[in-house]
């Protein structure tokens, strides 16, 4: 069974004015679709067909550059769409487990937001910023280059990503041009904390989300 491009869970214009419809349409329909198709081409006829994407990424150093780039691109964008919502923004409420964990590991939501925003702003060139949880339930923030992510054995920072921000120029250039910090600020207006807390709760259950 080949990997499938997931449907966007909202319309292209649902995240406006924070992320514009044209960017969403190209990002999902061209970029994510391209990673998905190229991943399927890269694994066709190999033992990787039928494996969970998380298991492929965990041993990605054994496979081709095409599997690394396109497997990462497939996973990262699938996660990205799922943790945004037109009803998102603000801060996690105290009822959400992620609220307690962020306060415990960063001191406050503001501290977390500052650290995450800095990771996103300072990633040189193309890449992603992440909030991850490790096997000891500890949260951390980091960034990775290109389409790498913290599930990969080649990554400098390891963990299960529960929030990710695409800082490739294709994610923001039409609306924000070179103003990456404005895009990072806008992202926090659409983060779906219900989805993030669900990923946090599920992170160490071994469930495949894609
Ligand atoms: Mn992208």
GROMACS .gro file of C-alpha atoms and ligand atoms in nm:
model
  211
    1UNK     CA    1   0.000   0.000   0.000
    2UNK     CA    2   0.154   0.327  -0.112
    3UNK     CA    3   0.156   0.632   0.111
    4UNK     CA    4  -0.137   0.865   0.047
    5UNK     CA    5  -0.138   1.243   0.049
    6UNK     CA    6  -0.363   1.325   0.345
    7UNK     CA    7  -0.657   1.556   0.281
    8UNK     CA    8  -0.628   1.896   0.440
    9UNK     CA    9  -0.864   1.897   0.741
   10UNK     CA   10  -0.985   2.248   0.645
   11UNK     CA   11  -1.020   2.461   0.333
   12UNK     CA   12  -0.724   2.636   0.171
   13UNK     CA   13  -0.840   2.975   0.301
   14UNK     CA   14  -0.928   2.854   0.652
   15UNK     CA   15  -0.606   2.979   0.812
   16UNK     CA   16  -0.621   3.329   0.663
   17UNK     CA   17  -0.503   3.591   0.733
   18UNK     CA   18  -0.221   3.406   0.910
   19UNK     CA   19  -0.145   3.164   0.624
   20UNK     CA   20  -0.289   3.260   0.285
   21UNK     CA   21  -0.497   3.031   0.064
   22UNK     CA   22  -0.261   3.037  -0.235
   23UNK     CA   23   0.033   2.928  -0.018
   24UNK     CA   24  -0.174   2.647   0.134
   25UNK     CA   25  -0.291   2.529  -0.208
   26UNK     CA   26   0.060   2.515  -0.355
   27UNK     CA   27   0.216   2.381  -0.036
   28UNK     CA   28  -0.029   2.092  -0.005
   29UNK     CA   29  -0.109   2.024  -0.370
   30UNK     CA   30   0.240   2.066  -0.516
   31UNK     CA   31   0.505   2.033  -0.244
   32UNK     CA   32   0.347   1.773  -0.014
   33UNK     CA   33   0.202   1.585  -0.308
   34UNK     CA   34   0.547   1.581  -0.467
   35UNK     CA   35   0.715   1.441  -0.156
   36UNK     CA   36   0.447   1.173  -0.131
   37UNK     CA   37   0.481   1.063  -0.493
   38UNK     CA   38   0.861   1.064  -0.480
   39UNK     CA   39   0.859   0.865  -0.154
   40UNK     CA   40   0.638   0.603  -0.316
   41UNK     CA   41   0.870   0.590  -0.619
   42UNK     CA   42   1.176   0.558  -0.394
   43UNK     CA   43   1.038   0.259  -0.201
   44UNK     CA   44   0.860   0.085  -0.487
   45UNK     CA   45   0.964  -0.280  -0.504
   46UNK     CA   46   1.171  -0.262  -0.183
   47UNK     CA   47   1.120  -0.402   0.166
   48UNK     CA   48   1.008  -0.055   0.276
   49UNK     CA   49   0.673  -0.095   0.105
   50UNK     CA   50   0.414  -0.162   0.372
   51UNK     CA   51   0.628  -0.030   0.658
   52UNK     CA   52   0.509   0.249   0.888
   53UNK     CA   53   0.667   0.583   0.800
   54UNK     CA   54   0.796   0.619   1.158
   55UNK     CA   55   0.983   0.288   1.127
   56UNK     CA   56   1.136   0.391   0.794
   57UNK     CA   57   1.255   0.721   0.939
   58UNK     CA   58   1.400   0.555   1.252
   59UNK     CA   59   1.654   0.373   1.029
   60UNK     CA   60   1.675   0.624   0.747
   61UNK     CA   61   2.057   0.623   0.740
   62UNK     CA   62   2.035   0.277   0.577
   63UNK     CA   63   1.833   0.404   0.281
   64UNK     CA   64   1.875   0.638  -0.014
   65UNK     CA   65   1.877   1.015  -0.001
   66UNK     CA   66   1.543   1.003  -0.180
   67UNK     CA   67   1.387   0.809   0.107
   68UNK     CA   68   1.533   1.052   0.361
   69UNK     CA   69   1.421   1.369   0.182
   70UNK     CA   70   1.082   1.252   0.064
   71UNK     CA   71   0.999   1.034   0.365
   72UNK     CA   72   1.075   1.333   0.585
   73UNK     CA   73   0.875   1.560   0.357
   74UNK     CA   74   0.579   1.323   0.364
   75UNK     CA   75   0.580   1.287   0.745
   76UNK     CA   76   0.661   1.649   0.831
   77UNK     CA   77   0.384   1.803   0.623
   78UNK     CA   78   0.131   1.542   0.738
   79UNK     CA   79   0.207   1.648   1.095
   80UNK     CA   80   0.210   2.019   1.007
   81UNK     CA   81  -0.147   2.027   0.866
   82UNK     CA   82  -0.276   1.828   1.162
   83UNK     CA   83  -0.154   2.066   1.433
   84UNK     CA   84  -0.311   2.379   1.281
   85UNK     CA   85  -0.676   2.482   1.286
   86UNK     CA   86  -0.885   2.792   1.212
   87UNK     CA   87  -1.008   2.749   1.572
   88UNK     CA   88  -0.652   2.737   1.706
   89UNK     CA   89  -0.426   2.991   1.866
   90UNK     CA   90  -0.385   3.115   2.219
   91UNK     CA   91  -0.238   2.894   2.487
   92UNK     CA   92  -0.316   2.539   2.597
   93UNK     CA   93  -0.577   2.536   2.870
   94UNK     CA   94  -0.500   2.396   3.214
   95UNK     CA   95  -0.717   2.091   3.138
   96UNK     CA   96  -0.472   1.983   2.867
   97UNK     CA   97  -0.179   1.762   2.968
   98UNK     CA   98   0.048   1.961   2.738
   99UNK     CA   99  -0.009   2.271   2.954
  100UNK     CA  100   0.130   2.095   3.259
  101UNK     CA  101   0.424   1.952   3.064
  102UNK     CA  102   0.520   2.287   2.905
  103UNK     CA  103   0.506   2.462   3.242
  104UNK     CA  104   0.713   2.183   3.399
  105UNK     CA  105   0.984   2.173   3.130
  106UNK     CA  106   1.005   2.537   3.015
  107UNK     CA  107   0.886   2.725   3.324
  108UNK     CA  108   0.606   2.901   3.136
  109UNK     CA  109   0.425   2.906   2.804
  110UNK     CA  110   0.601   3.233   2.716
  111UNK     CA  111   0.942   3.073   2.773
  112UNK     CA  112   0.844   2.781   2.549
  113UNK     CA  113   0.715   3.016   2.278
  114UNK     CA  114   1.037   3.220   2.290
  115UNK     CA  115   1.256   2.911   2.263
  116UNK     CA  116   1.051   2.761   1.979
  117UNK     CA  117   1.038   3.091   1.790
  118UNK     CA  118   1.413   3.133   1.825
  119UNK     CA  119   1.474   2.780   1.693
  120UNK     CA  120   1.251   2.856   1.393
  121UNK     CA  121   1.406   3.197   1.327
  122UNK     CA  122   1.767   3.085   1.351
  123UNK     CA  123   1.745   2.769   1.138
  124UNK     CA  124   1.966   2.876   0.847
  125UNK     CA  125   1.819   2.806   0.504
  126UNK     CA  126   1.541   2.546   0.485
  127UNK     CA  127   1.420   2.329   0.769
  128UNK     CA  128   1.180   2.281   1.056
  129UNK     CA  129   1.138   2.379   1.421
  130UNK     CA  130   1.005   2.113   1.657
  131UNK     CA  131   0.854   2.052   1.997
  132UNK     CA  132   0.935   1.691   2.089
  133UNK     CA  133   0.872   1.451   2.372
  134UNK     CA  134   1.124   1.180   2.462
  135UNK     CA  135   1.076   0.837   2.618
  136UNK     CA  136   1.102   0.987   2.967
  137UNK     CA  137   0.812   1.226   2.898
  138UNK     CA  138   1.048   1.524   2.873
  139UNK     CA  139   0.974   1.803   2.625
  140UNK     CA  140   1.241   1.976   2.417
  141UNK     CA  141   1.267   2.226   2.133
  142UNK     CA  142   1.506   2.195   1.840
  143UNK     CA  143   1.535   2.247   1.466
  144UNK     CA  144   1.647   2.026   1.179
  145UNK     CA  145   1.769   2.106   0.826
  146UNK     CA  146   1.586   2.032   0.500
  147UNK     CA  147   1.319   1.760   0.552
  148UNK     CA  148   1.497   1.587   0.840
  149UNK     CA  149   1.309   1.539   1.168
  150UNK     CA  150   1.377   1.411   1.520
  151UNK     CA  151   1.246   1.061   1.441
  152UNK     CA  152   1.546   1.006   1.213
  153UNK     CA  153   1.855   0.823   1.333
  154UNK     CA  154   2.061   1.087   1.153
  155UNK     CA  155   1.906   1.380   1.346
  156UNK     CA  156   2.106   1.581   1.600
  157UNK     CA  157   1.799   1.603   1.825
  158UNK     CA  158   1.583   1.300   1.893
  159UNK     CA  159   1.226   1.255   2.011
  160UNK     CA  160   0.869   1.225   1.893
  161UNK     CA  161   0.758   1.549   1.726
  162UNK     CA  162   0.426   1.679   1.860
  163UNK     CA  163   0.443   2.029   1.705
  164UNK     CA  164   0.636   2.133   1.395
  165UNK     CA  165   0.679   2.451   1.195
  166UNK     CA  166   0.793   2.450   0.833
  167UNK     CA  167   1.040   2.735   0.780
  168UNK     CA  168   1.117   2.664   0.415
  169UNK     CA  169   1.055   2.980   0.212
  170UNK     CA  170   0.784   2.796   0.016
  171UNK     CA  171   0.582   2.794   0.341
  172UNK     CA  172   0.563   3.173   0.374
  173UNK     CA  173   0.725   3.365   0.089
  174UNK     CA  174   0.409   3.467  -0.103
  175UNK     CA  175   0.260   3.642   0.198
  176UNK     CA  176   0.560   3.732   0.412
  177UNK     CA  177   0.851   3.747   0.163
  178UNK     CA  178   1.167   3.746   0.378
  179UNK     CA  179   0.986   3.826   0.704
  180UNK     CA  180   1.020   3.482   0.864
  181UNK     CA  181   0.970   3.620   1.219
  182UNK     CA  182   0.625   3.758   1.120
  183UNK     CA  183   0.527   3.416   0.984
  184UNK     CA  184   0.646   3.250   1.306
  185UNK     CA  185   0.434   3.488   1.513
  186UNK     CA  186   0.134   3.428   1.287
  187UNK     CA  187   0.172   3.051   1.322
  188UNK     CA  188   0.095   3.077   1.693
  189UNK     CA  189  -0.251   3.213   1.600
  190UNK     CA  190  -0.342   2.882   1.432
  191UNK     CA  191  -0.175   2.617   1.650
  192UNK     CA  192  -0.436   2.357   1.747
  193UNK     CA  193  -0.346   2.280   2.108
  194UNK     CA  194  -0.611   2.006   2.123
  195UNK     CA  195  -0.422   1.825   1.846
  196UNK     CA  196  -0.085   1.886   2.011
  197UNK     CA  197  -0.201   1.754   2.348
  198UNK     CA  198  -0.343   1.446   2.174
  199UNK     CA  199  -0.006   1.386   2.006
  200UNK     CA  200   0.163   1.434   2.342
  201UNK     CA  201  -0.069   1.181   2.506
  202UNK     CA  202  -0.020   0.932   2.221
  203UNK     CA  203   0.354   0.989   2.169
  204UNK     CA  204   0.484   0.690   2.356
  205UNK     CA  205   0.200   0.455   2.268
  206UNK     CA  206   0.367   0.362   1.938
  207UNK     CA  207   0.060   0.458   1.737
  208UNK     CA  208   0.117   0.551   1.374
  209UNK     CA  209  -0.071   0.866   1.286
  210UNK     CA  210  -0.014   0.850   0.913
  211LIG    MN1  211   0.691   2.264   0.317
   0.00000   0.00000   0.00000
